[in-house]
Short mmCIF file of C-alpha atoms and ligand atoms in Angstrom, two decimals:
data_model
loop_
_atom_site.label_atom_id
_atom_site.label_comp_id
_atom_site.label_asym_id
_atom_site.label_seq_id
_atom_site.Cartn_x
_atom_site.Cartn_y
_atom_site.Cartn_z
CA UNK A 285 9.57 -0.43 22.68
CA UNK A 286 6.37 -2.37 22.91
CA UNK A 287 6.82 -5.79 21.25
CA UNK A 288 10.59 -4.52 20.69
CA UNK A 289 9.55 -2.75 17.18
CA UNK A 290 8.15 0.37 16.08
CA UNK A 291 5.50 -0.95 13.83
CA UNK A 292 3.56 -4.33 14.95
CA UNK A 293 4.15 -6.61 12.09
CA UNK A 294 7.86 -6.38 12.12
CA UNK A 295 7.57 -8.40 15.49
CA UNK A 296 6.97 -11.80 13.66
CA UNK A 297 3.94 -12.50 15.90
CA UNK A 298 2.07 -14.06 12.83
CA UNK A 299 4.81 -16.44 11.96
CA UNK A 300 6.77 -17.05 15.11
CA UNK A 301 10.35 -16.66 15.85
CA UNK A 302 12.55 -13.77 16.36
CA UNK A 303 12.70 -10.82 13.89
CA UNK A 304 15.68 -10.28 11.93
CA UNK A 305 17.75 -7.11 12.79
CA UNK A 306 18.68 -5.31 9.59
CA UNK A 307 22.12 -3.73 9.09
CA UNK A 308 21.82 -2.40 5.59
CA UNK A 309 20.18 -2.72 1.97
CA UNK A 310 21.93 -2.93 -1.08
CA UNK A 311 19.90 -2.93 -4.46
CA UNK A 312 17.67 -6.22 -4.22
CA UNK A 313 19.43 -7.47 -1.04
CA UNK A 314 19.01 -6.99 2.80
CA UNK A 315 22.09 -7.89 5.06
CA UNK A 316 21.30 -8.55 8.76
CA UNK A 317 23.35 -7.60 11.75
CA UNK A 318 24.78 -11.27 11.56
CA UNK A 319 25.90 -10.51 8.09
CA UNK A 320 23.31 -12.95 6.26
CA UNK A 321 22.11 -11.99 3.02
CA UNK A 322 18.55 -12.01 1.92
CA UNK A 323 16.78 -11.31 -1.61
CA UNK A 324 14.17 -8.63 -0.43
CA UNK A 325 10.56 -9.03 -1.23
CA UNK A 326 9.29 -6.62 1.44
CA UNK A 327 10.81 -3.45 -0.13
CA UNK A 328 10.11 -1.69 3.14
CA UNK A 329 6.35 -2.48 2.62
CA UNK A 330 6.20 -1.01 -0.66
CA UNK A 331 8.26 2.27 -0.99
CA UNK A 332 11.43 0.50 -2.60
CA UNK A 333 10.49 0.13 -6.12
CA UNK A 334 14.10 1.05 -7.13
CA UNK A 335 15.63 -1.26 -4.42
CA UNK A 336 17.77 -0.12 -1.53
CA UNK A 337 20.30 2.72 -1.97
CA UNK A 338 19.60 3.41 -5.42
CA UNK A 339 22.40 5.81 -6.48
CA UNK A 340 20.20 8.36 -7.73
CA UNK A 341 18.46 8.64 -4.53
CA UNK A 342 21.37 8.26 -2.31
CA UNK A 343 22.94 11.27 -4.43
CA UNK A 344 19.72 13.53 -3.97
CA UNK A 345 19.34 13.04 -0.46
CA UNK A 346 23.06 13.67 0.13
CA UNK A 347 23.03 16.67 -1.81
CA UNK A 348 20.05 18.08 -0.07
CA UNK A 349 21.29 17.11 3.43
CA UNK A 350 24.16 19.71 2.95
CA UNK A 351 21.77 22.22 2.01
CA UNK A 352 19.66 21.76 5.30
CA UNK A 353 17.01 19.35 6.12
CA UNK A 354 13.89 21.30 6.97
CA UNK A 355 12.99 24.99 6.55
CA UNK A 356 9.39 25.04 7.45
CA UNK A 357 8.79 27.44 4.15
CA UNK A 358 7.92 26.70 0.72
CA UNK A 359 10.68 25.23 -1.89
CA UNK A 360 10.98 24.85 -5.56
CA UNK A 361 11.47 21.25 -5.22
CA UNK A 362 8.15 20.41 -3.41
CA UNK A 363 6.25 22.47 -6.22
CA UNK A 364 8.37 20.24 -8.86
CA UNK A 365 7.02 16.98 -7.08
CA UNK A 366 3.53 18.47 -6.82
CA UNK A 367 3.71 19.19 -10.71
CA UNK A 368 4.95 15.59 -11.15
CA UNK A 369 1.97 14.07 -9.29
CA UNK A 370 -0.61 16.06 -11.05
CA UNK A 371 1.00 15.16 -14.35
CA UNK A 372 1.14 11.48 -13.58
CA UNK A 373 -1.85 10.59 -11.60
CA UNK A 374 -4.97 11.22 -13.96
CA UNK A 375 -7.50 12.41 -11.22
CA UNK A 376 -5.28 14.59 -9.26
CA UNK A 377 -5.63 18.24 -10.10
CA UNK A 378 -4.11 19.77 -6.93
CA UNK A 379 -2.17 18.02 -3.97
CA UNK A 380 -1.10 18.44 -0.43
CA UNK A 381 2.11 16.65 0.97
CA UNK A 382 1.94 14.98 4.27
CA UNK A 383 4.16 12.68 6.30
CA UNK A 384 2.46 9.32 6.23
CA UNK A 385 -0.26 7.40 4.66
CA UNK A 386 -2.22 7.38 8.00
CA UNK A 387 -2.07 11.29 7.76
CA UNK A 388 -3.41 11.43 4.20
CA UNK A 389 -6.15 9.17 4.67
CA UNK A 390 -7.36 10.96 7.86
CA UNK A 391 -7.10 14.31 6.19
CA UNK A 392 -9.00 13.24 2.97
CA UNK A 393 -11.65 11.65 5.12
CA UNK A 394 -12.06 15.07 6.88
CA UNK A 395 -12.13 16.94 3.70
CA UNK A 396 -14.81 14.59 2.32
CA UNK A 397 -17.08 15.31 5.45
CA UNK A 398 -16.57 18.89 5.07
CA UNK A 399 -17.43 18.98 1.48
CA UNK A 400 -20.64 17.03 1.80
CA UNK A 401 -21.66 18.04 5.29
CA UNK A 402 -22.19 14.35 6.15
CA UNK A 403 -20.41 11.88 8.59
CA UNK A 404 -20.62 8.37 7.45
CA UNK A 405 -17.49 6.71 5.99
CA UNK A 406 -17.65 3.46 3.95
CA UNK A 407 -14.63 1.04 3.94
CA UNK A 408 -14.24 -2.47 3.13
CA UNK A 409 -13.44 -5.37 5.27
CA UNK A 410 -9.59 -6.22 4.87
CA UNK A 411 -8.73 -2.84 3.85
CA UNK A 412 -6.23 -0.65 5.74
CA UNK A 413 -5.98 3.09 5.47
CA UNK A 414 -3.65 3.82 8.29
CA UNK A 415 -4.25 3.90 12.19
CA UNK A 416 -6.58 6.84 12.57
CA UNK A 417 -9.40 6.36 14.90
CA UNK A 418 -12.14 6.56 12.29
CA UNK A 419 -10.53 4.22 9.81
CA UNK A 420 -9.82 1.17 12.26
CA UNK A 421 -13.49 -0.10 11.95
CA UNK A 422 -13.37 -3.88 12.15
CA UNK A 423 -11.44 -5.34 9.22
CA UNK A 424 -12.35 -8.79 10.05
CA UNK A 425 -16.13 -9.04 9.21
CA UNK A 426 -17.30 -10.50 6.13
CA UNK A 427 -20.86 -8.82 6.61
CA UNK A 428 -21.59 -5.27 6.55
CA UNK A 429 -21.12 -3.74 9.90
CA UNK A 430 -21.60 -0.55 11.38
CA UNK A 431 -19.46 0.59 14.40
CA UNK A 432 -17.18 -2.11 15.70
CA UNK A 433 -14.15 -0.47 16.87
CA UNK A 434 -11.00 -2.19 15.48
CA UNK A 435 -9.00 -1.22 18.66
CA UNK A 436 -9.56 -0.49 22.40
CA UNK A 437 -9.46 3.34 22.53
CA UNK A 438 -11.34 4.26 19.62
CA UNK A 439 -14.39 5.89 20.71
CA UNK A 440 -17.64 3.86 20.03
CA UNK A 441 -19.20 7.16 18.62
CA UNK A 442 -16.28 7.45 16.11
CA UNK A 443 -16.28 3.76 14.85
CA UNK A 444 -20.05 4.09 14.63
CA UNK A 445 -19.65 6.51 11.73
CA UNK A 446 -17.80 3.87 9.63
CA UNK A 447 -19.49 1.15 7.83
CA UNK A 448 -17.58 -1.95 6.66
CA UNK A 449 -18.70 -3.69 3.51
CA UNK A 450 -17.37 -6.87 1.93
CA UNK A 451 -14.71 -6.19 -0.73
CA UNK A 452 -15.52 -6.83 -4.40
CA UNK A 453 -19.26 -6.90 -3.62
CA UNK A 454 -21.22 -5.13 -5.97
CA UNK A 455 -24.58 -5.92 -4.36
CA UNK A 456 -23.64 -5.23 -0.72
CA UNK A 457 -22.54 -1.66 -2.07
CA UNK A 458 -25.76 -1.05 -3.93
CA UNK A 459 -27.81 -2.16 -0.94
CA UNK A 460 -25.89 -0.01 1.40
CA UNK A 461 -26.47 3.06 -0.81
CA UNK A 462 -30.29 2.38 -1.34
CA UNK A 463 -30.61 2.50 2.37
CA UNK A 464 -27.95 4.98 3.61
CA UNK A 465 -26.76 6.71 0.38
CA UNK A 466 -27.84 10.17 1.56
CA UNK A 467 -25.60 9.96 4.84
CA UNK A 468 -22.49 8.76 3.14
CA UNK A 469 -19.48 11.41 3.07
CA UNK A 470 -16.98 9.12 1.26
CA UNK A 471 -16.22 5.71 0.44
CA UNK A 472 -12.62 4.65 0.90
CA UNK A 473 -11.14 1.93 -1.04
CA UNK A 474 -7.81 0.26 -2.14
CA UNK A 475 -8.32 -0.42 -6.00
CA UNK A 476 -5.91 -3.18 -5.67
CA UNK A 477 -5.91 -4.30 -2.09
CA UNK A 478 -2.71 -4.96 -0.54
CA UNK A 479 -3.52 -5.31 3.34
CA UNK A 480 -5.45 -8.68 3.18
CA UNK A 481 -2.66 -10.09 0.72
CA UNK A 482 -3.09 -8.90 -2.64
CA UNK A 483 -6.57 -8.99 -4.02
CA UNK A 484 -7.28 -6.92 -7.05
CA UNK A 485 -10.82 -4.89 -7.06
CA UNK A 486 -12.61 -6.06 -10.22
CA UNK A 487 -13.61 -3.64 -12.76
CA UNK A 488 -17.70 -4.02 -12.07
CA UNK A 489 -16.79 -3.37 -8.25
CA UNK A 490 -14.71 -0.10 -8.79
CA UNK A 491 -17.33 0.95 -11.36
CA UNK A 492 -20.08 0.54 -8.92
CA UNK A 493 -18.32 2.41 -6.47
CA UNK A 494 -17.96 5.30 -8.86
CA UNK A 495 -21.46 5.12 -10.07
CA UNK A 496 -22.93 4.97 -6.28
CA UNK A 497 -20.79 8.00 -5.31
CA UNK A 498 -21.67 10.20 -8.15
CA UNK A 499 -25.34 9.27 -7.84
CA UNK A 500 -25.55 9.97 -4.23
CA UNK A 501 -23.28 12.96 -3.81
CA UNK A 502 -20.47 10.97 -1.96
CA UNK A 503 -16.71 11.25 -2.38
CA UNK A 504 -14.78 8.49 -3.74
CA UNK A 505 -11.38 8.09 -2.31
CA UNK A 506 -9.04 5.65 -3.88
CA UNK A 507 -6.41 4.68 -1.42
CA UNK A 508 -3.22 4.40 -3.88
CA UNK A 509 -0.64 4.60 -0.95
CA UNK A 510 0.51 0.97 -2.15
CA UNK A 511 -0.58 1.18 -5.75
CA UNK A 512 0.46 4.65 -6.71
CA UNK A 513 3.58 4.44 -8.97
CA UNK A 514 3.78 0.68 -8.15
CA UNK A 515 1.42 -0.45 -10.79
CA UNK A 516 2.51 2.22 -13.15
CA UNK A 517 3.01 6.09 -13.10
CA UNK A 518 -0.96 6.66 -13.11
CA UNK A 519 -1.29 3.95 -10.18
CA UNK A 520 -4.43 1.45 -10.32
CA UNK A 521 -6.67 4.48 -11.53
CA UNK A 522 -4.92 4.77 -14.69
CA UNK A 523 -5.04 0.94 -15.14
CA UNK A 524 -8.68 0.56 -14.72
CA UNK A 525 -9.73 3.97 -16.08
CA UNK A 526 -11.80 5.01 -13.13
CA UNK A 527 -11.43 8.45 -11.72
CA UNK A 528 -11.82 8.85 -7.85
CA UNK A 529 -12.66 12.39 -6.55
CA UNK A 530 -9.69 12.11 -3.97
CA UNK A 531 -6.48 9.86 -4.09
CA UNK A 532 -3.96 9.04 -1.34
CA UNK A 533 -0.43 8.60 -2.37
CA UNK A 534 2.37 7.30 -0.07
CA UNK A 535 5.33 4.85 -0.07
CA UNK A 536 6.93 5.23 -3.47
CA UNK A 537 6.41 9.04 -3.80
CA UNK A 538 8.73 9.34 -0.80
CA UNK A 539 11.52 7.00 -2.08
CA UNK A 540 11.82 5.30 1.26
CA UNK A 541 11.76 8.77 3.46
CA UNK A 542 8.65 9.50 5.27
CA UNK A 543 6.27 11.18 2.88
CA UNK A 544 2.64 10.86 1.49
CA UNK A 545 0.19 12.91 -0.24
CA UNK A 546 -3.54 13.52 -0.88
CA UNK A 547 -5.06 15.23 -3.77
CA UNK A 548 -7.65 15.20 -6.49
CA UNK A 549 -10.59 17.42 -7.72
CA UNK A 550 -9.35 21.25 -7.62
CA UNK A 551 -12.71 22.26 -6.01
CA UNK A 552 -12.39 19.67 -3.15
CA UNK A 553 -8.68 20.47 -2.57
CA UNK A 554 -9.30 24.23 -2.61
CA UNK A 555 -11.27 23.73 0.57
CA UNK A 556 -7.97 22.97 2.48
CA UNK A 557 -6.31 25.61 4.50
CA UNK A 558 -5.15 28.14 3.91
CA UNK A 559 -7.31 28.36 0.60
CA UNK A 560 -10.09 27.09 2.16
CA UNK A 561 -11.49 26.21 5.81
CA UNK A 562 -10.69 22.58 6.31
CA UNK A 563 -7.56 22.58 8.78
CA UNK A 564 -4.50 20.39 8.04
CA UNK A 565 -0.89 21.29 8.61
CA UNK A 566 2.38 19.77 9.41
CA UNK A 567 5.83 20.94 10.62
CA UNK A 568 7.93 18.73 8.38
CA UNK A 569 5.05 18.06 5.37
CA UNK A 570 7.10 18.60 2.02
CA UNK A 571 10.42 17.93 3.98
CA UNK A 572 13.26 18.64 1.60
CA UNK A 573 15.03 15.34 2.29
CA UNK A 574 11.81 13.36 1.49
CA UNK A 575 11.15 15.52 -1.45
CA UNK A 576 14.66 15.09 -2.91
CA UNK A 577 14.52 11.29 -2.40
CA UNK A 578 10.74 11.33 -3.90
CA UNK A 579 11.80 13.34 -6.89
CA UNK A 580 14.70 11.23 -7.72
CA UNK A 581 12.65 8.22 -7.48
CA UNK A 582 9.79 9.46 -9.61
CA UNK A 583 12.35 10.83 -12.22
CA UNK A 584 13.95 7.36 -12.47
CA UNK A 585 10.54 5.71 -12.69
CA UNK A 586 9.64 8.23 -15.63
CA UNK A 587 12.68 7.79 -17.67
CA UNK A 588 13.85 4.00 -16.89
CA UNK A 589 10.35 2.51 -17.79
CA UNK A 590 10.76 -0.17 -15.49
CA UNK A 591 7.19 -1.58 -15.26
CA UNK A 592 7.25 -4.20 -18.12
CA UNK A 593 10.58 -5.65 -16.63
CA UNK A 594 9.01 -5.55 -12.98
CA UNK A 595 5.76 -7.14 -14.34
CA UNK A 596 7.87 -9.98 -16.04
CA UNK A 597 9.91 -10.61 -12.95
CA UNK A 598 6.90 -10.79 -10.63
CA UNK A 599 5.30 -13.26 -13.12
CA UNK A 600 8.18 -15.30 -12.80
CA UNK A 601 7.89 -15.22 -9.14
CA UNK A 602 4.37 -16.13 -9.28
CA UNK A 603 5.06 -19.11 -11.59
CA UNK A 604 7.68 -20.64 -9.29
CA UNK A 605 5.19 -20.24 -6.35
CA UNK A 606 2.32 -21.60 -8.33
CA UNK A 607 4.19 -24.70 -9.30
CA UNK A 608 3.70 -25.77 -5.54
CA UNK A 609 -0.15 -25.97 -6.38
CA UNK A 610 -2.76 -27.13 -5.61
CA UNK A 611 -1.74 -25.69 -2.25
CA UNK A 612 -0.76 -22.24 -3.14
CA UNK A 613 -2.94 -19.79 -4.99
CA UNK A 614 -1.33 -16.54 -6.07
CA UNK A 615 -2.96 -13.24 -6.57
CA UNK A 616 -0.83 -10.80 -8.48
CA UNK A 617 -1.02 -7.19 -9.80
CA UNK A 618 2.02 -5.96 -11.66
CA UNK A 619 4.92 -6.24 -9.17
CA UNK A 620 2.85 -6.97 -6.07
CA UNK A 621 1.58 -10.54 -5.31
CA UNK A 622 0.54 -12.82 -2.43
CA UNK A 623 0.82 -16.53 -2.32
CA UNK A 624 -2.41 -17.62 -0.39
CA UNK A 625 -1.70 -21.06 1.04
CA UNK A 626 -5.20 -22.57 0.02
CA UNK A 627 -7.09 -23.49 -3.20
CA UNK A 628 -8.52 -20.12 -4.02
CA UNK A 629 -9.90 -18.07 -5.53
CA UNK A 630 -9.44 -15.15 -3.25
CA UNK A 631 -11.45 -12.28 -3.77
CA UNK A 632 -12.18 -10.68 -0.58
CA UNK A 633 -11.19 -10.68 2.97
CA UNK A 634 -13.42 -13.72 4.00
CA UNK A 635 -11.82 -15.86 1.14
CA UNK A 636 -8.21 -14.65 2.09
CA UNK A 637 -9.05 -15.66 5.81
CA UNK A 638 -9.40 -19.21 4.65
CA UNK A 639 -5.66 -19.54 4.12
CA UNK A 640 -3.58 -21.89 6.20
CA UNK A 641 -1.63 -19.33 8.21
CA UNK A 642 0.36 -22.06 10.02
CA UNK A 643 1.47 -23.40 6.52
CA UNK A 644 2.44 -19.85 5.61
CA UNK A 645 4.58 -19.31 8.71
CA UNK A 646 6.36 -22.81 7.59
CA UNK A 647 6.85 -21.27 4.31
CA UNK A 648 8.22 -18.07 5.41
CA UNK A 649 10.83 -19.42 7.77
CA UNK A 650 11.92 -21.93 4.83
CA UNK A 651 12.17 -18.90 2.77
CA UNK A 652 14.22 -16.99 5.46
CA UNK A 653 16.47 -20.06 5.70
CA UNK A 654 17.01 -20.08 1.94
CA UNK A 655 17.87 -16.52 2.17
CA UNK A 656 14.61 -14.85 1.05
CA UNK A 657 13.18 -12.16 3.02
CA UNK A 658 9.26 -12.40 2.52
CA UNK A 659 6.39 -10.56 4.45
CA UNK A 660 6.19 -12.16 7.96
CA UNK A 661 2.37 -12.60 7.42
CA UNK A 662 -0.01 -14.13 5.10
CA UNK A 663 -1.97 -10.85 4.71
CA UNK A 664 0.52 -8.77 3.07
CA UNK A 665 1.79 -8.03 -0.38
CA UNK A 666 5.24 -9.33 -1.69
CA UNK A 667 6.85 -6.47 -3.71
CA UNK A 668 9.57 -6.88 -6.31
CA UNK A 669 11.97 -4.05 -7.03
CA UNK A 670 13.67 -2.94 -10.20
CA UNK A 671 16.98 -3.75 -8.73
CA UNK A 672 16.15 -7.57 -9.35
CA UNK A 673 18.12 -7.90 -12.64
CA UNK A 674 18.17 -11.14 -14.63
CA UNK A 675 20.97 -12.60 -12.13
CA UNK A 676 19.09 -11.88 -8.91
CA UNK A 677 15.81 -13.15 -10.56
CA UNK A 678 17.47 -16.54 -11.26
CA UNK A 679 18.82 -16.79 -7.52
CA UNK A 680 15.34 -15.62 -6.28
CA UNK A 681 13.67 -18.46 -8.25
CA UNK A 682 16.33 -21.11 -7.18
CA UNK A 683 15.81 -19.95 -3.49
CA UNK A 684 12.17 -19.92 -3.40
CA UNK A 685 12.07 -23.34 -5.19
CA UNK A 686 14.38 -24.51 -2.25
CA UNK A 687 12.24 -22.89 0.27
CA UNK A 688 9.10 -24.58 -1.16
CA UNK A 689 10.89 -27.88 -1.11
CA UNK A 690 11.76 -27.57 2.44
CA UNK A 691 8.58 -26.28 3.87
CA UNK A 692 6.54 -28.95 5.02
CA UNK A 693 2.76 -29.50 4.23
CA UNK A 694 2.55 -26.18 2.12
N1 PMP B 858 -3.14 3.00 3.16
C1 PMP B 858 -2.54 1.80 2.62
C2 PMP B 858 -3.12 1.11 1.47
C3 PMP B 858 -1.53 1.20 3.18
O1 PMP B 858 -1.01 0.05 2.86
C4 PMP B 858 -0.81 1.80 4.44
C5 PMP B 858 0.34 1.22 5.10
N2 PMP B 858 0.74 0.04 4.71
C6 PMP B 858 -1.37 3.06 4.80
C7 PMP B 858 -2.52 3.60 4.00
C8 PMP B 858 -0.86 3.82 5.83
O2 PMP B 858 0.25 4.48 5.78
P1 PMP B 858 1.58 4.73 6.85
O3 PMP B 858 1.85 3.32 7.23
O4 PMP B 858 2.33 5.34 6.01
O5 PMP B 858 0.66 5.72 7.49
#
């Protein structure tokens, strides 16, 4: 496997050293192949809001496995899941299940282009929407750039259709739309960014995006692959009270199995095949095992009211980290947070990049040594899970404090 991994950031390249090989997960804990136990703040990069091997999810998957793992035909359960998504996420009237966030993003962009008859896509520096060609345009630039491919192998002609603007920069958005508004098919944005570390979108910024898209006939896509069912049942859009035209979901909705979705305005979604001409399909889409895990997870989230305790737990982790000030600046939204090793504030990719990544690497290794599994990169979100009860939280605070004390120069 390239780099020994199946997804790049797992290889620890940003922090150095050898990745930990995981043998199993138990609630708030990860256990490695050598039997070391870690309190897990990665949570599989977002899906595991209930923690590892939650009994309701395990039962649902077990039951479904005995009934068959794929049919390639409609099921009652996928309909039920779709209904739950429509019920919970304010702007979603119709939804299509897919297998990954990447697929959801590229499918939504195709739909937006079909609906508008335009080609230009606007994204934001530091935003990540999966690895499809058209969405990898340079994320490292702090200035609006048109057409810098983010990876070799992305055709220049494809990259040229994606404009990258600075996150949280209302003036840059307005200026871009004055010049190019008539060409814009879609604006795609993480309403709370999670892929440059956690950086909440300001209300002014998200409102400006809504206005610009409405005024210029462009499609506003909220990428809620991380924030959907993470910040609450309605995702970030319910928190800020702004309705996008299309929404991407992933991570939590699959309960740790491969699933994602795109959905939104019924008039747009009705353009997707077979009800409309915009082609998109998938052998394993709406896969019964993933649907079972997703349904069990969403039902638990709807009945257990986990968001207030999750928020309180994350605030306590934030407080322990911030106690190491002035070298640690924490951004937090609900149960996702990032300690940036710098004085802050961090409101966009340019400011996030000012962090001391070498100090982060030292902190990461000290935490690992203390039995805390944090993301192996400064530019990722830390996730709390509902499996972190009072005992685990006390243990987590103690271990983070120990790690902070051990880490030199943080
Ligand atoms: N959008 C966002 C906001 C993400 O964080 C990710 C993955 N971390 C994706 C899209 C892509 O999802 P996937 O890895 O399932 O393709």
